[in-house]
Amino acid sequence: MDFTPSEEQSAAQGLAASVFGDLSTHDRLAAAGTGTDAELWKELCAAGLPGAVEDIGLLGLVLLLEEQGRTTAQVPFAASCVYGLLAVAEHGTPEQRERLLPGLRDGTAVATGAFPARGGVHTSDGALYGAVPWVPWLRDATLVLVADADRALWIVEAGAPGVEVTPVETTAPWAAGRLVLDGVRGERLGGGPEAYAAVLAAARTAFAGLQAGVCAGSLARAVQHTVTREQFGRPLSTNQGVLLRAADAHMDTEAIRVTAYEAAWRHDDRRPYAAQALTAAWWASEAGKRVVHAGQHLHGGTGADLDHPVHRHFLWGRQLDAYLGCGGEVLEELGLVLAAGRQEETS
């Protein structure tokens, strides 16, 4: 295994760090409220970062999402890339790729996904019916990748007849919405449940990368606070309890990062990675919530201020903890995957 970024991946990551660092400031995030920073999204698209994901792969996307997570930038980058760009590129027909990819590359089209499949949507006579309680970035989406009860994938236009979108406020400000489908005609993507499993694994890996960035940003803020804040005549960072809590948070963050890197690398190298994607998702859930709790606690009373930047990391970390399956759910799935692999080895 070699997770060393290529020149293209490093260049894209550096550009993303510059754009997010310059534009995703506390004041802009506060002004955006619970919606998307439209100007930041335009800048990312003008820089060619969504389109670059086709060339730099899932590992490259994970690196870019780390930079987004550090600043909790409110743009539909992860959703549009995994449910739109990569899903269509890997599972679409030649006609679908030719028609859909240009808009997803330049950002004029935004995709999101009604994932994971929980039986809320079913098909009848080729039409889609049902509801999904909340879908991230739905208020910005032009395309929605819907997984039905049989785990078939359907591309649905957000403005199509029979599609109803109602704004929903979630823990993190992800411009989410409730999706209701009433006789909607979508178009199939991929051949069946295999495509669903592949997109879900890619999404879990990508959002684990986003969680690694959220945790890194939270920890960086906690370090800055404890180094500069004094108590009894010395910095808080000199207290052993503070040092140990920060060290644990650092190790948890690295575990999220390295498991996301491994899953993404295996995906790009065309190796089986179902177990690795679930492992990354488990670390993102279990370790992620530990880190963002630590980041907030290490700020003391300041961390309880809802307007403080570290609180945004806390909200994102808890949202990512449960999105696409909480720790217990993905651990159960991982056990089934490992058991199935062992049965194949012994049969």
Short mmCIF file of C-alpha atoms in Angstrom, two decimals:
data_model
loop_
_atom_site.label_atom_id
_atom_site.label_comp_id
_atom_site.label_asym_id
_atom_site.label_seq_id
_atom_site.Cartn_x
_atom_site.Cartn_y
_atom_site.Cartn_z
CA MET A 1 0.00 0.00 0.00
CA ASP A 2 1.19 3.48 -0.85
CA PHE A 3 -0.97 6.42 0.16
CA THR A 4 1.54 9.01 -1.06
CA PRO A 5 -0.45 11.50 -3.15
CA SER A 6 0.44 11.89 -6.79
CA GLU A 7 1.54 15.28 -8.11
CA GLU A 8 -1.98 15.89 -9.40
CA GLN A 9 -3.56 14.93 -6.07
CA SER A 10 -1.15 17.12 -4.11
CA ALA A 11 -1.75 20.07 -6.43
CA ALA A 12 -5.53 19.69 -6.13
CA GLN A 13 -5.30 19.40 -2.34
CA GLY A 14 -3.16 22.52 -2.13
CA LEU A 15 -5.60 24.45 -4.30
CA ALA A 16 -8.54 23.24 -2.20
CA ALA A 17 -6.77 24.25 1.02
CA SER A 18 -6.19 27.71 -0.42
CA VAL A 19 -9.78 28.22 -1.59
CA PHE A 20 -11.38 26.85 1.57
CA GLY A 21 -8.92 28.66 3.84
CA ASP A 22 -9.43 32.01 2.13
CA LEU A 23 -13.19 31.91 1.67
CA SER A 24 -14.69 29.64 4.31
CA THR A 25 -14.24 32.09 7.16
CA HIS A 26 -16.24 32.28 10.37
CA ASP A 27 -18.03 35.43 9.23
CA ARG A 28 -19.04 33.90 5.88
CA LEU A 29 -20.23 30.72 7.56
CA ALA A 30 -22.30 32.72 10.00
CA ALA A 31 -23.80 34.71 7.14
CA ALA A 32 -24.68 31.52 5.23
CA GLY A 33 -26.80 30.28 8.14
CA THR A 34 -28.01 26.78 7.34
CA GLY A 35 -27.71 27.16 3.59
CA THR A 36 -24.95 26.84 1.02
CA ASP A 37 -22.23 29.40 0.45
CA ALA A 38 -23.05 29.92 -3.22
CA GLU A 39 -20.06 32.14 -3.93
CA LEU A 40 -17.66 29.58 -2.48
CA TRP A 41 -19.24 26.86 -4.62
CA LYS A 42 -18.72 29.06 -7.69
CA GLU A 43 -15.06 29.55 -6.79
CA LEU A 44 -14.50 25.82 -6.33
CA CYS A 45 -16.10 25.10 -9.68
CA ALA A 46 -14.16 27.90 -11.39
CA ALA A 47 -10.97 26.33 -10.01
CA GLY A 48 -12.02 23.04 -11.63
CA LEU A 49 -11.97 21.02 -8.43
CA PRO A 50 -15.21 19.01 -8.91
CA GLY A 51 -14.15 18.03 -12.42
CA ALA A 52 -10.66 17.10 -11.22
CA VAL A 53 -12.07 14.26 -9.13
CA GLU A 54 -12.42 12.09 -12.24
CA ASP A 55 -8.65 12.28 -12.70
CA ILE A 56 -7.46 12.15 -9.09
CA GLY A 57 -9.81 9.36 -8.02
CA LEU A 58 -11.50 8.62 -4.73
CA LEU A 59 -8.26 9.09 -2.80
CA GLY A 60 -7.92 12.52 -4.33
CA LEU A 61 -11.50 13.32 -3.35
CA VAL A 62 -10.80 12.23 0.23
CA LEU A 63 -7.85 14.65 0.32
CA LEU A 64 -10.04 17.49 -0.95
CA LEU A 65 -12.80 16.69 1.54
CA GLU A 66 -10.28 16.79 4.38
CA GLU A 67 -9.64 20.41 3.48
CA GLN A 68 -13.36 21.14 3.37
CA GLY A 69 -13.84 19.50 6.76
CA ARG A 70 -11.11 21.59 8.38
CA THR A 71 -13.15 24.70 7.70
CA THR A 72 -16.65 23.12 7.71
CA ALA A 73 -17.27 24.83 4.38
CA GLN A 74 -20.97 24.75 3.50
CA VAL A 75 -20.92 23.45 -0.07
CA PRO A 76 -22.33 20.20 -1.58
CA PHE A 77 -18.88 19.01 -2.65
CA ALA A 78 -18.94 15.48 -1.22
CA ALA A 79 -22.54 14.75 -2.20
CA SER A 80 -22.25 16.00 -5.77
CA CYS A 81 -19.01 14.11 -6.36
CA VAL A 82 -19.95 10.71 -4.93
CA TYR A 83 -23.64 10.60 -5.89
CA GLY A 84 -23.19 12.42 -9.17
CA LEU A 85 -19.79 12.60 -10.80
CA LEU A 86 -18.26 9.31 -9.65
CA ALA A 87 -21.54 7.37 -9.70
CA VAL A 88 -22.32 8.34 -13.29
CA ALA A 89 -18.71 7.93 -14.42
CA GLU A 90 -18.48 4.41 -12.99
CA HIS A 91 -22.00 3.07 -13.50
CA GLY A 92 -23.61 5.20 -16.20
CA THR A 93 -24.12 4.26 -19.82
CA PRO A 94 -22.08 6.08 -22.47
CA GLU A 95 -25.13 8.22 -23.22
CA GLN A 96 -25.65 9.10 -19.54
CA ARG A 97 -21.99 10.01 -19.12
CA GLU A 98 -22.02 12.23 -22.19
CA ARG A 99 -25.21 13.98 -21.10
CA LEU A 100 -24.73 14.31 -17.34
CA LEU A 101 -21.02 14.59 -16.63
CA PRO A 102 -20.33 18.03 -18.18
CA GLY A 103 -22.74 19.78 -15.82
CA LEU A 104 -21.45 17.84 -12.80
CA ARG A 105 -17.87 18.72 -13.72
CA ASP A 106 -18.43 22.47 -13.97
CA GLY A 107 -20.91 22.68 -11.09
CA THR A 108 -23.91 23.86 -13.09
CA ALA A 109 -25.54 20.58 -12.02
CA VAL A 110 -25.49 19.50 -8.37
CA ALA A 111 -26.23 15.93 -7.29
CA THR A 112 -27.13 14.41 -3.98
CA GLY A 113 -28.23 10.97 -2.83
CA ALA A 114 -31.22 9.54 -0.98
CA PHE A 115 -28.96 7.09 0.88
CA PRO A 116 -28.81 4.60 2.43
CA ALA A 117 -31.76 2.53 1.22
CA ARG A 118 -34.16 2.02 4.14
CA GLY A 119 -37.25 0.89 2.26
CA GLY A 120 -38.83 4.32 2.01
CA VAL A 121 -39.04 4.30 -1.79
CA HIS A 122 -40.61 1.63 -3.98
CA THR A 123 -41.37 1.26 -7.67
CA SER A 124 -44.65 0.48 -9.39
CA ASP A 125 -44.98 0.22 -13.17
CA GLY A 126 -41.61 1.92 -13.55
CA ALA A 127 -42.54 4.93 -11.39
CA LEU A 128 -41.12 5.88 -7.98
CA TYR A 129 -43.25 6.37 -4.87
CA GLY A 130 -42.41 7.06 -1.26
CA ALA A 131 -40.57 9.48 1.00
CA VAL A 132 -37.09 9.94 2.44
CA PRO A 133 -37.15 11.92 5.73
CA TRP A 134 -34.03 13.94 4.98
CA VAL A 135 -31.51 14.17 2.16
CA PRO A 136 -28.35 16.29 2.52
CA TRP A 137 -27.99 19.26 0.17
CA LEU A 138 -31.37 18.50 -1.38
CA ARG A 139 -32.25 22.18 -1.51
CA ASP A 140 -29.33 22.75 -3.89
CA ALA A 141 -29.66 19.60 -5.97
CA THR A 142 -30.67 19.43 -9.60
CA LEU A 143 -30.24 15.63 -9.62
CA VAL A 144 -31.02 13.09 -6.90
CA LEU A 145 -29.67 9.55 -6.89
CA VAL A 146 -32.46 7.52 -5.30
CA ALA A 147 -32.04 4.00 -3.94
CA ASP A 148 -35.32 2.07 -3.87
CA ALA A 149 -36.33 -0.76 -1.54
CA ASP A 150 -34.73 -3.32 -3.89
CA ARG A 151 -31.47 -1.31 -3.91
CA ALA A 152 -31.81 -0.29 -7.51
CA LEU A 153 -30.49 3.18 -8.37
CA TRP A 154 -32.56 5.85 -10.11
CA ILE A 155 -31.53 9.31 -11.30
CA VAL A 156 -34.33 11.77 -10.63
CA GLU A 157 -34.48 15.42 -11.63
CA ALA A 158 -35.20 17.51 -8.56
CA GLY A 159 -37.68 19.64 -10.46
CA ALA A 160 -39.52 16.79 -12.18
CA PRO A 161 -43.30 16.37 -11.84
CA GLY A 162 -44.14 14.36 -8.74
CA VAL A 163 -41.05 15.48 -6.79
CA GLU A 164 -41.71 17.43 -3.61
CA VAL A 165 -38.89 18.98 -1.58
CA THR A 166 -39.52 20.37 1.90
CA PRO A 167 -36.66 22.09 3.79
CA VAL A 168 -35.47 20.21 6.88
CA GLU A 169 -33.07 21.49 9.52
CA THR A 170 -30.49 18.93 10.63
CA THR A 171 -27.73 19.04 13.22
CA ALA A 172 -25.22 20.32 10.67
CA PRO A 173 -26.21 23.05 8.18
CA TRP A 174 -26.32 20.87 5.07
CA ALA A 175 -29.24 22.52 3.23
CA ALA A 176 -31.19 19.29 3.73
CA GLY A 177 -34.72 18.53 2.67
CA ARG A 178 -37.47 15.92 2.87
CA LEU A 179 -37.95 14.13 -0.44
CA VAL A 180 -41.39 12.91 -1.49
CA LEU A 181 -41.82 10.99 -4.75
CA ASP A 182 -45.28 10.49 -6.21
CA GLY A 183 -45.21 8.61 -9.49
CA VAL A 184 -41.87 10.04 -10.60
CA ARG A 185 -40.23 8.65 -13.72
CA GLY A 186 -36.51 8.28 -13.09
CA GLU A 187 -33.80 6.67 -15.17
CA ARG A 188 -31.90 3.62 -14.00
CA LEU A 189 -28.23 3.84 -13.15
CA GLY A 190 -26.22 0.63 -13.13
CA GLY A 191 -27.46 -2.92 -13.28
CA GLY A 192 -28.77 -3.63 -9.79
CA PRO A 193 -27.79 -3.94 -6.13
CA GLU A 194 -24.09 -4.16 -7.05
CA ALA A 195 -24.12 -0.54 -8.21
CA TYR A 196 -25.89 0.51 -5.00
CA ALA A 197 -23.28 -1.27 -2.87
CA ALA A 198 -20.45 0.35 -4.84
CA VAL A 199 -21.86 3.87 -4.53
CA LEU A 200 -22.58 3.41 -0.81
CA ALA A 201 -19.02 2.18 -0.17
CA ALA A 202 -17.58 5.15 -2.08
CA ALA A 203 -19.86 7.53 -0.16
CA ARG A 204 -18.84 6.09 3.18
CA THR A 205 -15.19 6.43 2.27
CA ALA A 206 -15.60 10.01 1.06
CA PHE A 207 -17.58 11.14 4.10
CA ALA A 208 -14.98 9.46 6.36
CA GLY A 209 -12.43 11.73 4.70
CA LEU A 210 -14.68 14.70 5.41
CA GLN A 211 -14.91 13.59 9.06
CA ALA A 212 -11.11 13.38 9.27
CA GLY A 213 -10.95 17.02 8.24
CA VAL A 214 -13.69 18.07 10.66
CA CYS A 215 -11.82 16.37 13.50
CA ALA A 216 -8.47 17.85 12.46
CA GLY A 217 -10.01 21.32 12.43
CA SER A 218 -11.63 20.81 15.81
CA LEU A 219 -8.37 19.59 17.32
CA ALA A 220 -6.37 22.46 15.81
CA ARG A 221 -8.76 24.95 17.40
CA ALA A 222 -8.50 23.15 20.75
CA VAL A 223 -4.69 23.22 20.60
CA GLN A 224 -4.68 26.93 19.79
CA HIS A 225 -7.07 27.62 22.67
CA THR A 226 -5.21 25.60 25.29
CA VAL A 227 -1.82 27.01 24.29
CA THR A 228 -2.95 30.63 24.62
CA ARG A 229 -5.44 30.35 27.51
CA GLU A 230 -3.80 30.52 30.95
CA GLN A 231 -5.04 29.17 34.26
CA PHE A 232 -3.21 29.63 37.59
CA GLY A 233 -0.40 31.40 35.76
CA ARG A 234 0.34 28.79 33.09
CA PRO A 235 -1.15 27.66 29.78
CA LEU A 236 -3.90 25.05 29.90
CA SER A 237 -1.83 22.91 27.55
CA THR A 238 0.70 22.23 30.34
CA ASN A 239 -1.88 20.28 32.34
CA GLN A 240 -1.43 16.54 31.96
CA GLY A 241 -5.15 15.88 31.62
CA VAL A 242 -5.39 18.33 28.73
CA LEU A 243 -2.34 16.79 27.03
CA LEU A 244 -3.73 13.27 27.32
CA ARG A 245 -7.16 14.27 25.99
CA ALA A 246 -5.59 16.04 23.02
CA ALA A 247 -3.25 13.11 22.34
CA ASP A 248 -6.18 10.67 22.28
CA ALA A 249 -8.05 12.97 19.90
CA HIS A 250 -5.01 13.14 17.63
CA MET A 251 -4.71 9.36 17.46
CA ASP A 252 -8.43 9.00 16.76
CA THR A 253 -8.17 11.55 13.95
CA GLU A 254 -5.23 9.70 12.42
CA ALA A 255 -7.17 6.43 12.60
CA ILE A 256 -10.06 7.97 10.66
CA ARG A 257 -7.66 9.41 8.10
CA VAL A 258 -5.60 6.28 7.47
CA THR A 259 -8.61 3.97 7.19
CA ALA A 260 -10.25 6.37 4.72
CA TYR A 261 -6.98 6.52 2.74
CA GLU A 262 -6.75 2.73 2.59
CA ALA A 263 -10.32 2.29 1.41
CA ALA A 264 -9.94 5.01 -1.23
CA TRP A 265 -6.59 3.64 -2.42
CA ARG A 266 -8.04 0.15 -2.81
CA HIS A 267 -10.99 1.59 -4.75
CA ASP A 268 -8.69 3.43 -7.14
CA ASP A 269 -6.46 0.36 -7.52
CA ARG A 270 -9.53 -1.73 -8.42
CA ARG A 271 -9.13 -3.98 -5.37
CA PRO A 272 -11.99 -5.28 -3.20
CA TYR A 273 -12.61 -2.73 -0.46
CA ALA A 274 -16.04 -3.40 1.05
CA ALA A 275 -14.54 -4.25 4.44
CA GLN A 276 -12.16 -1.30 4.32
CA ALA A 277 -14.98 1.16 3.52
CA LEU A 278 -16.97 -0.14 6.48
CA THR A 279 -13.89 0.09 8.70
CA ALA A 280 -13.40 3.72 7.69
CA ALA A 281 -17.08 4.43 8.34
CA TRP A 282 -16.85 2.82 11.79
CA TRP A 283 -13.85 4.92 12.76
CA ALA A 284 -15.51 8.05 11.38
CA SER A 285 -18.54 7.37 13.57
CA GLU A 286 -17.03 6.10 16.81
CA ALA A 287 -13.77 8.07 16.87
CA GLY A 288 -15.27 11.10 15.19
CA LYS A 289 -17.73 11.82 17.96
CA ARG A 290 -14.99 11.35 20.57
CA VAL A 291 -12.79 13.91 18.85
CA VAL A 292 -15.42 16.62 18.41
CA HIS A 293 -16.57 16.14 22.00
CA ALA A 294 -12.96 16.51 23.13
CA GLY A 295 -12.50 19.61 21.00
CA GLN A 296 -15.51 21.25 22.58
CA HIS A 297 -14.63 20.15 26.13
CA LEU A 298 -11.05 21.45 25.84
CA HIS A 299 -12.48 24.90 25.13
CA GLY A 300 -14.14 24.87 28.53
CA GLY A 301 -17.08 27.26 28.84
CA THR A 302 -16.18 28.81 25.50
CA GLY A 303 -17.05 25.53 23.80
CA ALA A 304 -20.64 25.89 24.97
CA ASP A 305 -21.04 29.10 22.95
CA LEU A 306 -23.22 28.21 19.96
CA ASP A 307 -21.58 30.97 17.92
CA HIS A 308 -18.02 29.79 18.52
CA PRO A 309 -16.33 28.14 15.50
CA VAL A 310 -15.54 24.94 17.43
CA HIS A 311 -19.26 24.34 17.98
CA ARG A 312 -19.69 24.04 14.21
CA HIS A 313 -17.12 21.22 14.18
CA PHE A 314 -19.07 19.55 16.96
CA LEU A 315 -22.31 19.72 14.97
CA TRP A 316 -20.69 18.42 11.78
CA GLY A 317 -18.95 15.61 13.67
CA ARG A 318 -22.18 14.42 15.23
CA GLN A 319 -24.01 14.63 11.89
CA LEU A 320 -21.31 12.55 10.21
CA ASP A 321 -21.35 10.12 13.13
CA ALA A 322 -24.81 8.90 12.14
CA TYR A 323 -24.97 9.64 8.41
CA LEU A 324 -24.84 6.46 6.25
CA GLY A 325 -25.05 4.31 9.36
CA CYS A 326 -23.90 4.80 12.94
CA GLY A 327 -21.05 2.80 14.46
CA GLY A 328 -23.17 -0.14 15.57
CA GLU A 329 -24.86 -0.47 12.18
CA VAL A 330 -21.68 -0.46 10.14
CA LEU A 331 -19.99 -2.79 12.62
CA GLU A 332 -22.80 -5.31 12.09
CA GLU A 333 -22.38 -4.98 8.32
CA LEU A 334 -18.63 -5.41 8.64
CA GLY A 335 -19.12 -8.60 10.64
CA LEU A 336 -21.36 -10.02 7.91
CA VAL A 337 -18.82 -9.12 5.22
CA LEU A 338 -15.96 -10.74 7.14
CA ALA A 339 -18.03 -13.83 7.91
CA ALA A 340 -18.99 -14.20 4.25
CA GLY A 341 -15.34 -13.92 3.23
CA ARG A 342 -14.31 -16.56 5.72
CA GLN A 343 -17.01 -18.90 4.45
CA GLU A 344 -15.71 -18.49 0.90
CA GLU A 345 -12.17 -19.30 2.05
CA THR A 346 -13.26 -22.51 3.80
CA SER A 347 -15.73 -23.76 1.19
#
